[in-house]
CSV table of C-alpha atoms and ligand atoms in Angstrom, one decimal:
chain,number,residue,atom,x,y,z
A,298,MET,CA,119.4,105.6,154.5
A,299,SER,CA,121.5,108.2,156.3
A,300,GLN,CA,120.0,110.3,159.1
A,301,GLN,CA,121.8,113.4,157.8
A,302,ALA,CA,120.0,113.5,154.5
A,303,GLN,CA,118.8,117.1,153.6
A,304,PRO,CA,116.0,118.0,151.2
A,305,LEU,CA,117.4,119.1,147.9
A,306,ASP,CA,116.9,122.6,146.5
A,307,VAL,CA,115.8,121.2,143.2
A,308,GLU,CA,114.8,124.4,141.6
A,309,ARG,CA,118.4,125.7,142.2
A,310,LEU,CA,119.9,122.5,140.9
A,311,ARG,CA,117.8,122.5,137.8
A,312,GLU,CA,119.5,125.7,136.7
A,313,ASP,CA,122.7,123.8,136.3
A,314,PHE,CA,121.2,121.6,133.6
A,315,PRO,CA,120.5,123.6,130.5
A,316,ILE,CA,118.8,120.7,128.7
A,317,LEU,CA,116.0,120.7,131.2
A,318,GLN,CA,114.8,124.0,129.8
A,319,ARG,CA,114.0,122.4,126.5
A,320,GLU,CA,110.4,122.6,125.3
A,321,PHE,CA,108.6,120.6,122.7
A,322,ASP,CA,105.7,122.5,121.0
A,323,GLY,CA,105.6,124.8,123.9
A,324,THR,CA,105.6,122.0,126.5
A,325,GLN,CA,108.5,121.7,128.9
A,326,LEU,CA,110.4,118.5,128.8
A,327,VAL,CA,110.0,116.1,131.7
A,328,TYR,CA,113.0,113.9,131.6
A,329,LEU,CA,112.4,110.5,133.4
A,330,ASP,CA,114.9,108.3,131.6
A,331,ASN,CA,117.8,108.8,134.0
A,332,ALA,CA,118.5,105.1,134.4
A,333,ALA,CA,119.4,105.1,130.7
A,334,THR,CA,121.5,108.2,130.9
A,335,SER,CA,121.5,111.3,133.2
A,336,GLN,CA,121.7,114.9,132.1
A,337,THR,CA,124.9,116.9,132.3
A,338,PRO,CA,125.4,120.0,134.6
A,339,GLU,CA,127.3,123.1,133.4
A,340,PRO,CA,130.5,122.4,135.5
A,341,VAL,CA,130.9,119.1,133.8
A,342,ILE,CA,130.2,120.6,130.3
A,343,ASP,CA,132.8,123.3,131.2
A,344,ALA,CA,135.4,120.7,132.3
A,345,ILE,CA,135.2,119.2,128.8
A,346,GLY,CA,135.3,122.6,127.1
A,347,ASP,CA,138.2,123.8,129.3
A,348,TYR,CA,140.2,120.7,128.5
A,349,TYR,CA,139.9,121.2,124.7
A,350,ARG,CA,140.3,125.0,125.0
A,351,GLU,CA,143.3,125.0,127.3
A,352,TYR,CA,145.3,121.8,127.7
A,353,ASN,CA,144.4,119.2,125.1
A,354,ALA,CA,147.3,116.9,124.7
A,355,ASN,CA,148.1,113.2,124.9
A,356,VAL,CA,149.0,111.9,128.3
A,357,HIS,CA,152.1,110.2,129.6
A,358,ARG,CA,154.2,110.8,126.5
A,359,GLY,CA,155.0,114.5,126.1
A,360,ILE,CA,157.6,116.4,128.1
A,361,HIS,CA,155.9,119.6,126.9
A,362,GLN,CA,153.8,121.7,129.3
A,363,LEU,CA,150.4,120.8,127.8
A,364,SER,CA,151.0,117.1,128.0
A,365,GLN,CA,152.2,117.5,131.6
A,366,GLU,CA,149.0,119.4,132.5
A,367,ALA,CA,146.8,116.8,130.8
A,368,SER,CA,148.7,113.9,132.5
A,369,VAL,CA,148.3,115.4,135.9
A,370,ALA,CA,144.6,116.1,135.5
A,371,TYR,CA,144.0,112.6,134.0
A,372,GLU,CA,145.9,110.9,136.8
A,373,GLU,CA,144.2,112.9,139.5
A,374,ALA,CA,140.8,112.1,138.0
A,375,HIS,CA,141.5,108.5,139.1
A,376,ASP,CA,142.3,109.6,142.6
A,377,ARG,CA,139.0,111.6,142.7
A,378,VAL,CA,137.0,108.6,141.5
A,379,ALA,CA,138.8,106.3,144.1
A,380,GLU,CA,137.8,108.7,146.8
A,381,PHE,CA,134.2,108.9,145.6
A,382,ILE,CA,133.7,105.1,146.1
A,383,GLY,CA,136.0,104.6,149.0
A,384,ALA,CA,138.8,102.7,147.1
A,385,ASP,CA,142.4,102.8,148.4
A,386,GLY,CA,143.8,104.8,145.5
A,387,ARG,CA,144.3,105.3,141.8
A,388,GLU,CA,145.8,101.8,141.4
A,389,GLU,CA,142.4,100.3,141.9
A,390,ILE,CA,140.6,102.5,139.4
A,391,VAL,CA,140.7,101.6,135.7
A,392,PHE,CA,139.0,103.9,133.2
A,393,THR,CA,137.0,102.0,130.6
A,394,LYS,CA,134.3,103.0,128.0
A,395,ASN,CA,131.3,102.0,130.2
A,396,THR,CA,130.0,99.4,132.7
A,397,THR,CA,129.8,96.9,129.9
A,398,GLU,CA,133.4,97.2,129.0
A,399,SER,CA,134.4,97.0,132.7
A,400,MET,CA,132.6,93.7,132.9
A,401,ASN,CA,134.1,92.4,129.7
A,402,LEU,CA,137.6,93.4,131.0
A,403,VAL,CA,137.3,91.1,134.0
A,404,ALA,CA,135.5,88.3,132.1
A,405,TYR,CA,138.3,88.2,129.5
A,406,ALA,CA,141.3,89.0,131.6
A,407,TRP,CA,140.3,86.9,134.6
A,408,GLY,CA,137.5,84.6,133.4
A,409,LEU,CA,139.1,83.2,130.2
A,410,ASN,CA,142.3,82.4,132.1
A,411,GLU,CA,140.9,81.2,135.3
A,412,LEU,CA,137.6,79.4,134.6
A,413,GLY,CA,137.2,75.9,133.4
A,414,PRO,CA,134.9,72.8,133.5
A,415,GLY,CA,133.5,72.4,137.0
A,416,ASP,CA,133.7,76.1,137.8
A,417,GLU,CA,130.5,78.1,138.4
A,418,VAL,CA,129.6,81.7,137.9
A,419,VAL,CA,126.6,82.7,140.1
A,420,LEU,CA,124.5,85.5,138.8
A,421,THR,CA,121.0,86.7,139.6
A,422,GLU,CA,117.8,86.5,137.5
A,423,MET,CA,117.8,90.3,137.5
A,424,GLU,CA,121.2,90.8,135.8
A,425,HIS,CA,121.5,93.4,133.0
A,426,HIS,CA,122.6,91.8,129.7
A,427,ALA,CA,126.0,93.5,130.3
A,428,SER,CA,126.8,91.0,132.9
A,429,LEU,CA,124.5,88.1,131.9
A,430,VAL,CA,125.6,87.8,128.3
A,431,THR,CA,129.2,88.4,129.1
A,432,TRP,CA,129.5,85.7,131.8
A,433,GLN,CA,127.3,83.3,129.8
A,434,GLN,CA,129.6,83.6,126.7
A,435,ILE,CA,132.8,83.3,128.7
A,436,ALA,CA,131.4,80.3,130.5
A,437,LYS,CA,130.6,78.7,127.2
A,438,ARG,CA,134.2,79.2,126.0
A,439,THR,CA,135.8,77.9,129.2
A,440,GLY,CA,133.4,75.0,130.0
A,441,ALA,CA,132.2,76.7,133.2
A,442,ASP,CA,128.5,76.9,134.2
A,443,CYS,CA,126.3,79.9,135.0
A,444,ARG,CA,123.8,79.6,137.8
A,445,TYR,CA,121.1,82.2,138.6
A,446,ILE,CA,119.8,83.2,142.0
A,447,PRO,CA,116.0,83.4,141.6
A,448,ILE,CA,113.7,86.3,142.6
A,449,THR,CA,110.8,86.1,145.0
A,450,ASP,CA,107.3,87.2,144.1
A,451,GLU,CA,108.1,90.6,145.5
A,452,GLY,CA,111.1,91.0,143.2
A,453,ARG,CA,113.8,90.5,145.8
A,454,LEU,CA,116.7,88.0,145.7
A,455,ASP,CA,115.9,84.7,147.2
A,456,MET,CA,118.8,84.6,149.7
A,457,ASP,CA,118.1,81.0,150.9
A,458,ALA,CA,118.5,79.9,147.3
A,459,ALA,CA,121.6,82.1,147.0
A,460,ARG,CA,123.2,80.3,150.0
A,461,GLU,CA,122.5,76.9,148.3
A,462,LEU,CA,123.7,78.0,144.9
A,463,ILE,CA,127.0,79.5,146.0
A,464,THR,CA,129.3,76.6,146.8
A,465,ASP,CA,133.0,75.7,146.7
A,466,ASP,CA,132.6,75.3,142.9
A,467,THR,CA,131.7,78.9,142.6
A,468,ALA,CA,134.5,81.0,141.2
A,469,MET,CA,132.7,84.3,140.8
A,470,VAL,CA,129.5,85.8,142.1
A,471,SER,CA,128.3,88.7,139.9
A,472,ALA,CA,125.2,90.7,141.1
A,473,VAL,CA,123.5,93.9,140.2
A,474,HIS,CA,123.4,96.3,143.2
A,475,VAL,CA,120.2,98.1,142.2
A,476,SER,CA,118.1,96.5,139.5
A,477,ASN,CA,117.5,98.8,136.5
A,478,THR,CA,114.1,97.1,136.0
A,479,LEU,CA,112.8,96.2,139.4
A,480,GLY,CA,114.5,98.9,141.4
A,481,THR,CA,115.4,96.3,144.0
A,482,ILE,CA,118.3,97.2,146.2
A,483,ASN,CA,120.2,93.9,146.6
A,484,PRO,CA,122.1,92.8,149.7
A,485,VAL,CA,125.4,92.6,147.8
A,486,GLY,CA,127.5,92.9,151.0
A,487,GLU,CA,125.8,89.7,152.2
A,488,LEU,CA,126.4,88.0,148.9
A,489,ALA,CA,130.1,89.1,149.0
A,490,ASP,CA,130.4,87.4,152.5
A,491,ILE,CA,128.9,84.2,151.2
A,492,ALA,CA,131.1,84.3,148.1
A,493,HIS,CA,134.3,84.9,150.1
A,494,ASP,CA,133.3,82.0,152.5
A,495,HIS,CA,133.6,79.8,149.4
A,496,GLY,CA,136.7,81.3,148.0
A,497,ALA,CA,134.9,83.1,145.2
A,498,TYR,CA,135.3,86.7,144.0
A,499,MET,CA,132.4,89.2,144.2
A,500,PHE,CA,131.6,91.5,141.2
A,501,VAL,CA,129.1,94.3,141.9
A,502,ASP,CA,127.3,95.9,138.9
A,503,ALA,CA,126.9,99.3,140.4
A,504,ALA,CA,125.7,101.1,137.2
A,505,GLN,CA,122.4,102.0,139.0
A,506,SER,CA,123.9,102.5,142.5
A,507,VAL,CA,127.0,104.6,142.3
A,508,PRO,CA,125.1,107.5,140.6
A,509,ASN,CA,122.2,107.4,143.1
A,510,ARG,CA,123.4,106.6,146.6
A,511,PRO,CA,126.6,106.5,148.7
A,512,VAL,CA,128.6,103.5,147.7
A,513,ASP,CA,131.7,102.3,149.5
A,514,VAL,CA,133.6,99.4,147.9
A,515,GLU,CA,135.2,98.3,151.1
A,516,ALA,CA,132.0,98.3,153.1
A,517,LEU,CA,130.4,96.2,150.4
A,518,GLY,CA,133.3,93.8,150.3
A,519,ALA,CA,133.4,94.0,146.5
A,520,ASP,CA,136.4,92.5,144.7
A,521,PHE,CA,135.3,94.2,141.5
A,522,LEU,CA,132.7,96.9,140.9
A,523,ALA,CA,131.7,98.6,137.7
A,524,PHE,CA,129.7,101.8,136.8
A,525,SER,CA,129.3,104.3,134.0
A,526,GLY,CA,130.0,108.1,134.0
A,527,HIS,CA,127.0,108.9,131.8
A,528,LYS,CA,124.5,107.9,134.4
A,529,MET,CA,126.1,110.1,137.1
A,530,CYS,CA,126.2,113.6,135.5
A,531,GLY,CA,129.3,112.7,133.6
A,532,PRO,CA,129.9,112.4,129.9
A,533,THR,CA,129.4,109.4,127.7
A,534,GLY,CA,132.4,107.2,126.8
A,535,ILE,CA,133.8,106.8,130.3
A,536,GLY,CA,133.2,103.9,132.7
A,537,VAL,CA,135.0,102.6,135.7
A,538,LEU,CA,136.3,99.3,136.8
A,539,TYR,CA,137.2,99.1,140.5
A,540,GLY,CA,139.3,96.1,141.4
A,541,LYS,CA,141.2,95.2,144.5
A,542,GLN,CA,144.8,96.0,143.9
A,543,GLN,CA,146.2,92.6,144.6
A,544,ILE,CA,143.8,91.0,142.1
A,545,LEU,CA,144.5,93.6,139.5
A,546,GLU,CA,148.2,92.9,140.0
A,547,GLU,CA,147.7,89.2,139.4
A,548,MET,CA,145.4,89.4,136.5
A,549,GLU,CA,146.6,89.4,132.9
A,550,PRO,CA,146.0,92.6,130.8
A,551,TYR,CA,142.8,92.7,128.6
A,552,LEU,CA,144.1,94.9,125.8
A,553,TYR,CA,147.6,95.1,124.6
A,554,GLY,CA,149.5,98.0,123.0
A,555,GLY,CA,151.0,101.4,123.9
A,556,GLU,CA,150.6,102.9,127.4
A,557,MET,CA,150.1,99.6,129.1
A,558,ILE,CA,153.7,98.4,128.8
A,559,LEU,CA,156.9,98.8,130.8
A,560,LYS,CA,159.5,97.2,128.5
A,561,VAL,CA,159.2,95.7,125.1
A,562,THR,CA,161.6,93.6,123.1
A,563,PHE,CA,161.0,91.6,119.9
A,564,GLU,CA,160.5,88.6,122.1
A,565,ASP,CA,158.4,89.7,125.0
A,566,SER,CA,156.9,92.6,127.0
A,567,THR,CA,156.3,93.6,130.6
A,568,TRP,CA,153.4,95.5,132.0
A,569,ASN,CA,153.1,99.1,133.3
A,570,GLU,CA,152.1,99.7,136.9
A,571,LEU,CA,148.4,99.9,137.9
A,572,PRO,CA,146.1,101.2,136.7
A,573,TRP,CA,147.8,101.9,133.4
A,574,LYS,CA,148.4,98.2,132.8
A,575,TYR,CA,144.6,98.0,131.9
A,576,GLU,CA,144.4,101.3,129.9
A,577,ALA,CA,146.0,100.4,126.5
A,578,GLY,CA,146.4,103.2,123.9
A,579,THR,CA,145.4,106.8,124.2
A,580,PRO,CA,142.9,106.7,127.1
A,581,LEU,CA,139.6,108.6,127.8
A,582,ILE,CA,141.3,111.8,128.8
A,583,SER,CA,138.6,114.5,128.6
A,584,GLN,CA,136.0,112.1,129.7
A,585,GLY,CA,138.0,111.0,132.7
A,586,ILE,CA,138.7,114.6,133.8
A,587,ALA,CA,135.0,115.4,133.3
A,588,LEU,CA,134.0,112.4,135.4
A,589,ALA,CA,136.1,113.7,138.3
A,590,GLU,CA,134.1,117.0,138.0
A,591,ALA,CA,130.9,115.0,138.1
A,592,CYS,CA,132.1,113.4,141.4
A,593,ASP,CA,132.7,116.9,142.8
A,594,TYR,CA,129.3,118.0,141.7
A,595,LEU,CA,127.5,115.0,143.2
A,596,ASP,CA,129.5,115.3,146.5
A,597,ASP,CA,128.5,118.9,146.7
A,598,VAL,CA,124.9,117.9,146.4
A,599,GLY,CA,125.5,115.0,148.8
A,600,MET,CA,124.9,111.4,147.9
A,601,GLU,CA,122.7,110.8,150.9
A,602,ASN,CA,120.5,113.7,149.7
A,603,VAL,CA,120.3,112.3,146.2
A,604,GLU,CA,119.4,108.9,147.6
A,605,ARG,CA,116.6,110.3,149.8
A,606,HIS,CA,115.2,112.5,147.0
A,607,GLU,CA,115.0,109.7,144.5
A,608,ALA,CA,113.5,107.3,147.1
A,609,GLU,CA,110.7,109.9,147.8
A,610,LEU,CA,110.0,110.4,144.1
A,611,ALA,CA,109.9,106.6,143.5
A,612,GLU,CA,107.5,106.1,146.4
A,613,TYR,CA,105.3,108.9,145.2
A,614,ALA,CA,105.3,107.6,141.6
A,615,HIS,CA,104.6,104.0,142.9
A,616,ALA,CA,101.6,105.3,145.0
A,617,ARG,CA,100.2,107.5,142.2
A,618,LEU,CA,100.5,104.9,139.4
A,619,THR,CA,98.9,102.2,141.5
A,620,GLU,CA,95.9,104.4,142.3
A,621,HIS,CA,94.4,102.5,139.3
A,622,ASP,CA,94.4,98.7,139.4
A,623,ASP,CA,95.0,98.5,135.7
A,624,VAL,CA,98.7,99.4,136.4
A,625,GLU,CA,101.2,96.7,137.4
A,626,VAL,CA,104.4,98.0,139.0
A,627,TYR,CA,107.3,95.6,139.1
A,628,GLY,CA,109.6,95.1,142.1
A,629,PRO,CA,109.4,95.7,145.8
A,630,PRO,CA,107.1,98.1,147.7
A,631,GLY,CA,107.3,101.8,147.1
A,632,ASP,CA,109.3,102.7,150.1
A,633,ASP,CA,112.0,100.2,149.6
A,634,ARG,CA,113.5,100.6,146.1
A,635,GLY,CA,115.9,102.6,144.1
A,636,GLY,CA,114.7,105.7,142.1
A,637,LEU,CA,112.9,104.0,139.3
A,638,VAL,CA,109.5,102.4,138.6
A,639,ALA,CA,108.9,100.0,135.8
A,640,PHE,CA,105.2,99.2,135.0
A,641,ASN,CA,102.7,98.1,132.5
A,642,LEU,CA,99.2,99.6,131.8
A,643,ASP,CA,96.7,96.8,131.0
A,644,GLY,CA,96.0,96.5,127.3
A,645,VAL,CA,98.6,99.1,126.2
A,646,HIS,CA,102.0,98.0,124.9
A,647,ALA,CA,104.8,99.8,126.7
A,648,HIS,CA,106.1,101.2,123.3
A,649,ASP,CA,102.6,102.7,122.6
A,650,LEU,CA,102.5,104.1,126.1
A,651,SER,CA,106.0,105.7,125.8
A,652,SER,CA,104.9,107.2,122.5
A,653,ILE,CA,101.8,108.8,124.0
A,654,LEU,CA,103.9,110.1,126.9
A,655,ASN,CA,106.3,111.6,124.4
A,656,ASP,CA,103.4,113.6,122.9
A,657,SER,CA,103.2,115.3,126.3
A,658,ALA,CA,107.0,115.8,126.4
A,659,VAL,CA,107.4,113.1,129.0
A,660,ALA,CA,110.5,111.0,128.3
A,661,ILE,CA,110.6,107.5,129.7
A,662,ARG,CA,112.0,104.2,128.5
A,663,ALA,CA,110.0,101.3,127.1
A,664,GLY,CA,111.2,97.9,126.2
A,665,ASP,CA,113.1,95.1,128.0
A,666,HIS,CA,115.7,97.4,129.5
A,667,CYS,CA,118.4,94.9,128.6
A,668,THR,CA,116.8,92.4,131.0
A,669,GLN,CA,115.1,90.0,128.7
A,670,PRO,CA,115.4,86.9,130.9
A,671,LEU,CA,114.0,88.9,133.9
A,672,HIS,CA,111.0,90.0,131.8
A,673,GLU,CA,110.4,86.4,131.0
A,674,VAL,CA,110.3,85.6,134.7
A,675,LEU,CA,107.9,88.6,135.2
A,676,GLY,CA,105.7,87.2,132.4
A,677,ALA,CA,106.0,90.4,130.3
A,678,THR,CA,107.7,91.1,127.0
A,679,ALA,CA,108.3,94.7,127.8
A,680,SER,CA,107.6,97.4,130.4
A,681,ALA,CA,107.5,101.2,130.6
A,682,ARG,CA,110.1,102.7,133.1
A,683,ALA,CA,110.3,106.1,134.7
A,684,SER,CA,113.6,106.7,136.4
A,685,PHE,CA,114.4,109.7,138.6
A,686,TYR,CA,117.4,111.8,139.4
A,687,LEU,CA,118.3,114.7,141.6
A,688,TYR,CA,116.7,117.3,139.4
A,689,ASN,CA,113.2,115.7,139.1
A,690,THR,CA,110.2,117.0,141.0
A,691,ARG,CA,106.9,115.7,142.3
A,692,GLU,CA,105.2,117.9,139.7
A,693,GLU,CA,107.0,115.9,137.0
A,694,VAL,CA,105.7,112.7,138.5
A,695,ASP,CA,102.2,114.3,138.3
A,696,ARG,CA,102.9,115.0,134.6
A,697,LEU,CA,103.8,111.4,134.1
A,698,VAL,CA,100.6,110.2,135.8
A,699,GLU,CA,98.5,112.6,133.8
A,700,ALA,CA,100.0,111.3,130.6
A,701,VAL,CA,99.3,107.7,131.6
A,702,ASP,CA,95.7,108.8,132.2
A,703,ASP,CA,95.6,110.2,128.6
A,704,ALA,CA,96.8,106.8,127.4
A,705,ARG,CA,94.2,105.0,129.5
A,706,GLN,CA,91.4,107.1,127.9
A,707,LEU,CA,92.8,106.7,124.4
A,708,PHE,CA,92.8,103.0,124.6
A,709,ALA,CA,89.6,102.6,126.7
B,940,7TS,N1,124.2,97.3,134.4
B,940,7TS,C1,123.1,97.9,134.7
B,940,7TS,C2,122.4,97.6,136.0
B,940,7TS,C3,122.6,98.9,133.9
B,940,7TS,O1,121.4,99.5,134.2
B,940,7TS,C4,123.2,99.2,132.7
B,940,7TS,C5,122.7,100.2,131.7
B,940,7TS,C6,124.4,98.6,132.4
B,940,7TS,C7,124.9,97.7,133.3
B,940,7TS,C8,125.2,98.9,131.2
B,940,7TS,O2,125.7,100.2,131.2
B,940,7TS,P1,126.5,100.8,130.0
B,940,7TS,O3,126.8,102.2,130.4
B,940,7TS,O4,127.7,100.0,129.7
B,940,7TS,O5,125.5,100.8,128.8
B,940,7TS,N2,121.3,100.3,131.7
B,940,7TS,C9,120.5,101.0,130.9
B,940,7TS,C10,119.1,101.1,131.1
B,940,7TS,O6,118.5,100.6,132.0
B,940,7TS,N3,118.6,101.7,130.0
B,940,7TS,O7,119.6,102.1,129.2
B,940,7TS,C11,120.8,101.6,129.7
């Protein structure tokens, strides 16, 4: 964690998020479901409104003024996102619908063409379904195999096993950076080094890291990296695929149609330059522009500060929840995790717990968090999960803990 991290002025920041003022039956909302989706600050909401009020037009096709304004803003949004994650430029930033689509893009455009019998895709036991199901199904179609790096009892990756599993047969290593269930921060840079030693590509699922900590694609050694706008103060309907320029140049397109072509005849077509080669049809214009605004917002707050704030809340929540030994918290110790805590209360199903918390206006997620195989490893069918963001407070963690106490008493 960076030495320069500053405490956040959370009360000030909360004013930017109108939804946080909502009350249910006179009780103020405590929103702790940020790993599912984050709330949206006024400047991002305004960016969407301004676009539709002032310069809504299709991009890259009109000579008229509105289309030119929209095109410039849309293109510059790619530059802004590139800067946010330390990419070389807009050529390496493809706008997609979400993390899931970014993964499918690579799995279809690269995997279907490049994988075959004898090839292996190495994943981790803590992958989100977005990556696990995608690679599993592409492997089935190509005759490749998926291998899974196991987790230790503490919920970390077993790196000795990783070094054995990644071999010259490995074509792709795809790992989640921060687990959305365990909160584990995985050594993806180390995995990338091992992958590269064996001539494999490294795909980083950064859905839970780019919103919550400084991420630099070059420092991580990622060949591909994916994340979603809606988890980082941006709108829904926008995701990002980062890809190294040379690899994106070599890969086949994923979707065909308008926008992504250079020249078309009845016989054949050639492809537009990067990143437009991967953005077929009318793209995510307002969403992309608003995502760039979200990057500005987060950089103003400071990603080191966001990281530290979340880590403190997670440590506090971990400590308070485990004051009672009928609570099992999954994942590594409280001071070494991303900003979320998944847990179970003895004898209470996570869905019931979540419903009781909802009665106190505390919003958490309950279920398998799209990590069913991981829950099987954990020996649980479901868990409750509180996930924090820059606008959450220790008092809100206290509200969570009080509501868990209510559930404990109700089911005692
Ligand atoms: N990867 C990880 C690690 C995630 O946490 C999620 C979403 C995704 C991929 C998929 O992102 P999407 O934007 O394409 O849906 N995770 C969660 C979650 O934990 N609760 O709701 C969504």
